[in-house]
Amino acid sequence: MHPNTGRAFGSPVDPGTGWPGDPATPQTPVAADAAQVVQLAGAARSIRELDALVSVCRACPRLVGWREHVAAGKRRAFADQPYWGRPVPGWGRSGRGC
């Protein structure tokens, strides 16, 4: 169940669906390769924007496949819990510059 709405949702969580702390929106650009990672990260104007980019990145097909497999299949120990299923953005003080 979604922690805010109480409704069932798919894993991985789509950007901008109201997941608590989700830095991305449906309009956040998605990097599909290493060159796009460099371009988008270099243009980020804040840590919050960089976190949003990280949380939707799809540049590494192997990592994307693994994290989506885990989010859909879930570990037995956590089968009753919602899974983020996307890259985890950075943590720490958000008031710092890039």
Short mmCIF file of C-alpha atoms in Angstrom, two decimals:
data_model
loop_
_atom_site.label_atom_id
_atom_site.label_comp_id
_atom_site.label_asym_id
_atom_site.label_seq_id
_atom_site.Cartn_x
_atom_site.Cartn_y
_atom_site.Cartn_z
CA MET A 1 0.00 0.00 0.00
CA HIS A 2 1.13 3.52 -0.76
CA PRO A 3 2.18 5.19 2.52
CA ASN A 4 0.17 8.36 1.76
CA THR A 5 -2.88 7.16 -0.15
CA GLY A 6 -3.34 3.67 1.32
CA ARG A 7 -3.94 2.33 -2.20
CA ALA A 8 -2.08 -0.46 -3.92
CA PHE A 9 0.66 0.70 -6.28
CA GLY A 10 3.19 -0.82 -8.61
CA SER A 11 6.86 -1.27 -7.93
CA PRO A 12 9.03 0.47 -8.82
CA VAL A 13 7.35 3.71 -7.78
CA ASP A 14 6.74 6.15 -10.63
CA PRO A 15 8.20 9.66 -10.15
CA GLY A 16 5.82 12.27 -8.83
CA THR A 17 3.21 9.86 -7.43
CA GLY A 18 3.27 11.34 -3.96
CA TRP A 19 5.73 8.94 -2.36
CA PRO A 20 7.08 10.66 0.79
CA GLY A 21 10.34 12.44 0.05
CA ASP A 22 10.28 11.74 -3.71
CA PRO A 23 12.43 14.51 -5.20
CA ALA A 24 11.31 13.79 -8.78
CA THR A 25 8.24 14.81 -10.71
CA PRO A 26 6.83 13.32 -13.91
CA GLN A 27 8.75 16.10 -15.74
CA THR A 28 12.19 15.20 -14.30
CA PRO A 29 14.46 14.32 -17.25
CA VAL A 30 15.72 10.74 -17.31
CA ALA A 31 19.30 9.90 -18.28
CA ALA A 32 19.48 6.87 -20.57
CA ASP A 33 23.27 6.70 -21.00
CA ALA A 34 26.53 7.96 -19.49
CA ALA A 35 26.69 11.06 -21.69
CA GLN A 36 23.23 12.14 -20.54
CA VAL A 37 24.23 11.56 -16.90
CA VAL A 38 27.16 13.96 -17.34
CA GLN A 39 25.02 16.52 -19.19
CA LEU A 40 22.08 16.49 -16.75
CA ALA A 41 24.19 16.35 -13.59
CA GLY A 42 26.39 19.19 -14.84
CA ALA A 43 23.34 21.36 -15.41
CA ALA A 44 21.79 20.69 -11.98
CA ARG A 45 21.37 23.94 -10.06
CA SER A 46 20.84 22.42 -6.62
CA ILE A 47 21.30 19.27 -4.60
CA ARG A 48 17.51 18.77 -4.68
CA GLU A 49 17.56 18.85 -8.49
CA LEU A 50 20.52 16.45 -8.58
CA ASP A 51 18.69 14.10 -6.18
CA ALA A 52 15.67 14.13 -8.50
CA LEU A 53 17.89 13.22 -11.47
CA VAL A 54 19.58 10.40 -9.54
CA SER A 55 16.24 8.95 -8.44
CA VAL A 56 15.02 8.43 -12.04
CA CYS A 57 18.32 7.56 -13.75
CA ARG A 58 18.21 4.62 -16.19
CA ALA A 59 21.73 4.87 -17.62
CA CYS A 60 22.92 1.42 -16.49
CA PRO A 61 20.67 -1.34 -17.93
CA ARG A 62 22.12 -3.99 -15.60
CA LEU A 63 21.40 -1.92 -12.47
CA VAL A 64 17.94 -0.92 -13.72
CA GLY A 65 17.07 -4.57 -14.38
CA TRP A 66 18.30 -5.71 -10.97
CA ARG A 67 16.54 -3.01 -8.94
CA GLU A 68 13.25 -3.48 -10.81
CA HIS A 69 13.47 -7.26 -10.39
CA VAL A 70 13.96 -6.84 -6.64
CA ALA A 71 11.15 -4.25 -6.40
CA ALA A 72 8.69 -6.52 -8.21
CA GLY A 73 9.73 -9.82 -6.61
CA LYS A 74 10.55 -8.47 -3.14
CA ARG A 75 12.55 -10.28 -0.52
CA ARG A 76 10.43 -12.60 1.60
CA ALA A 77 11.43 -10.75 4.79
CA PHE A 78 9.93 -7.52 3.41
CA ALA A 79 7.17 -8.87 1.15
CA ASP A 80 4.46 -6.95 3.02
CA GLN A 81 6.24 -3.59 2.68
CA PRO A 82 6.22 -1.11 -0.21
CA TYR A 83 9.38 -0.93 -2.30
CA TRP A 84 10.83 2.24 -3.77
CA GLY A 85 12.54 0.35 -6.60
CA ARG A 86 14.45 3.38 -7.87
CA PRO A 87 17.93 4.76 -7.15
CA VAL A 88 18.20 6.30 -3.71
CA PRO A 89 18.99 10.02 -3.82
CA GLY A 90 21.77 11.44 -1.67
CA TRP A 91 21.35 12.29 1.96
CA GLY A 92 22.74 14.94 4.22
CA ARG A 93 22.17 18.64 4.57
CA SER A 94 20.21 19.92 1.59
CA GLY A 95 21.26 23.54 2.15
CA ARG A 96 24.71 22.90 0.69
CA GLY A 97 25.58 23.85 -2.87
CA CYS A 98 26.74 21.58 -5.64
#
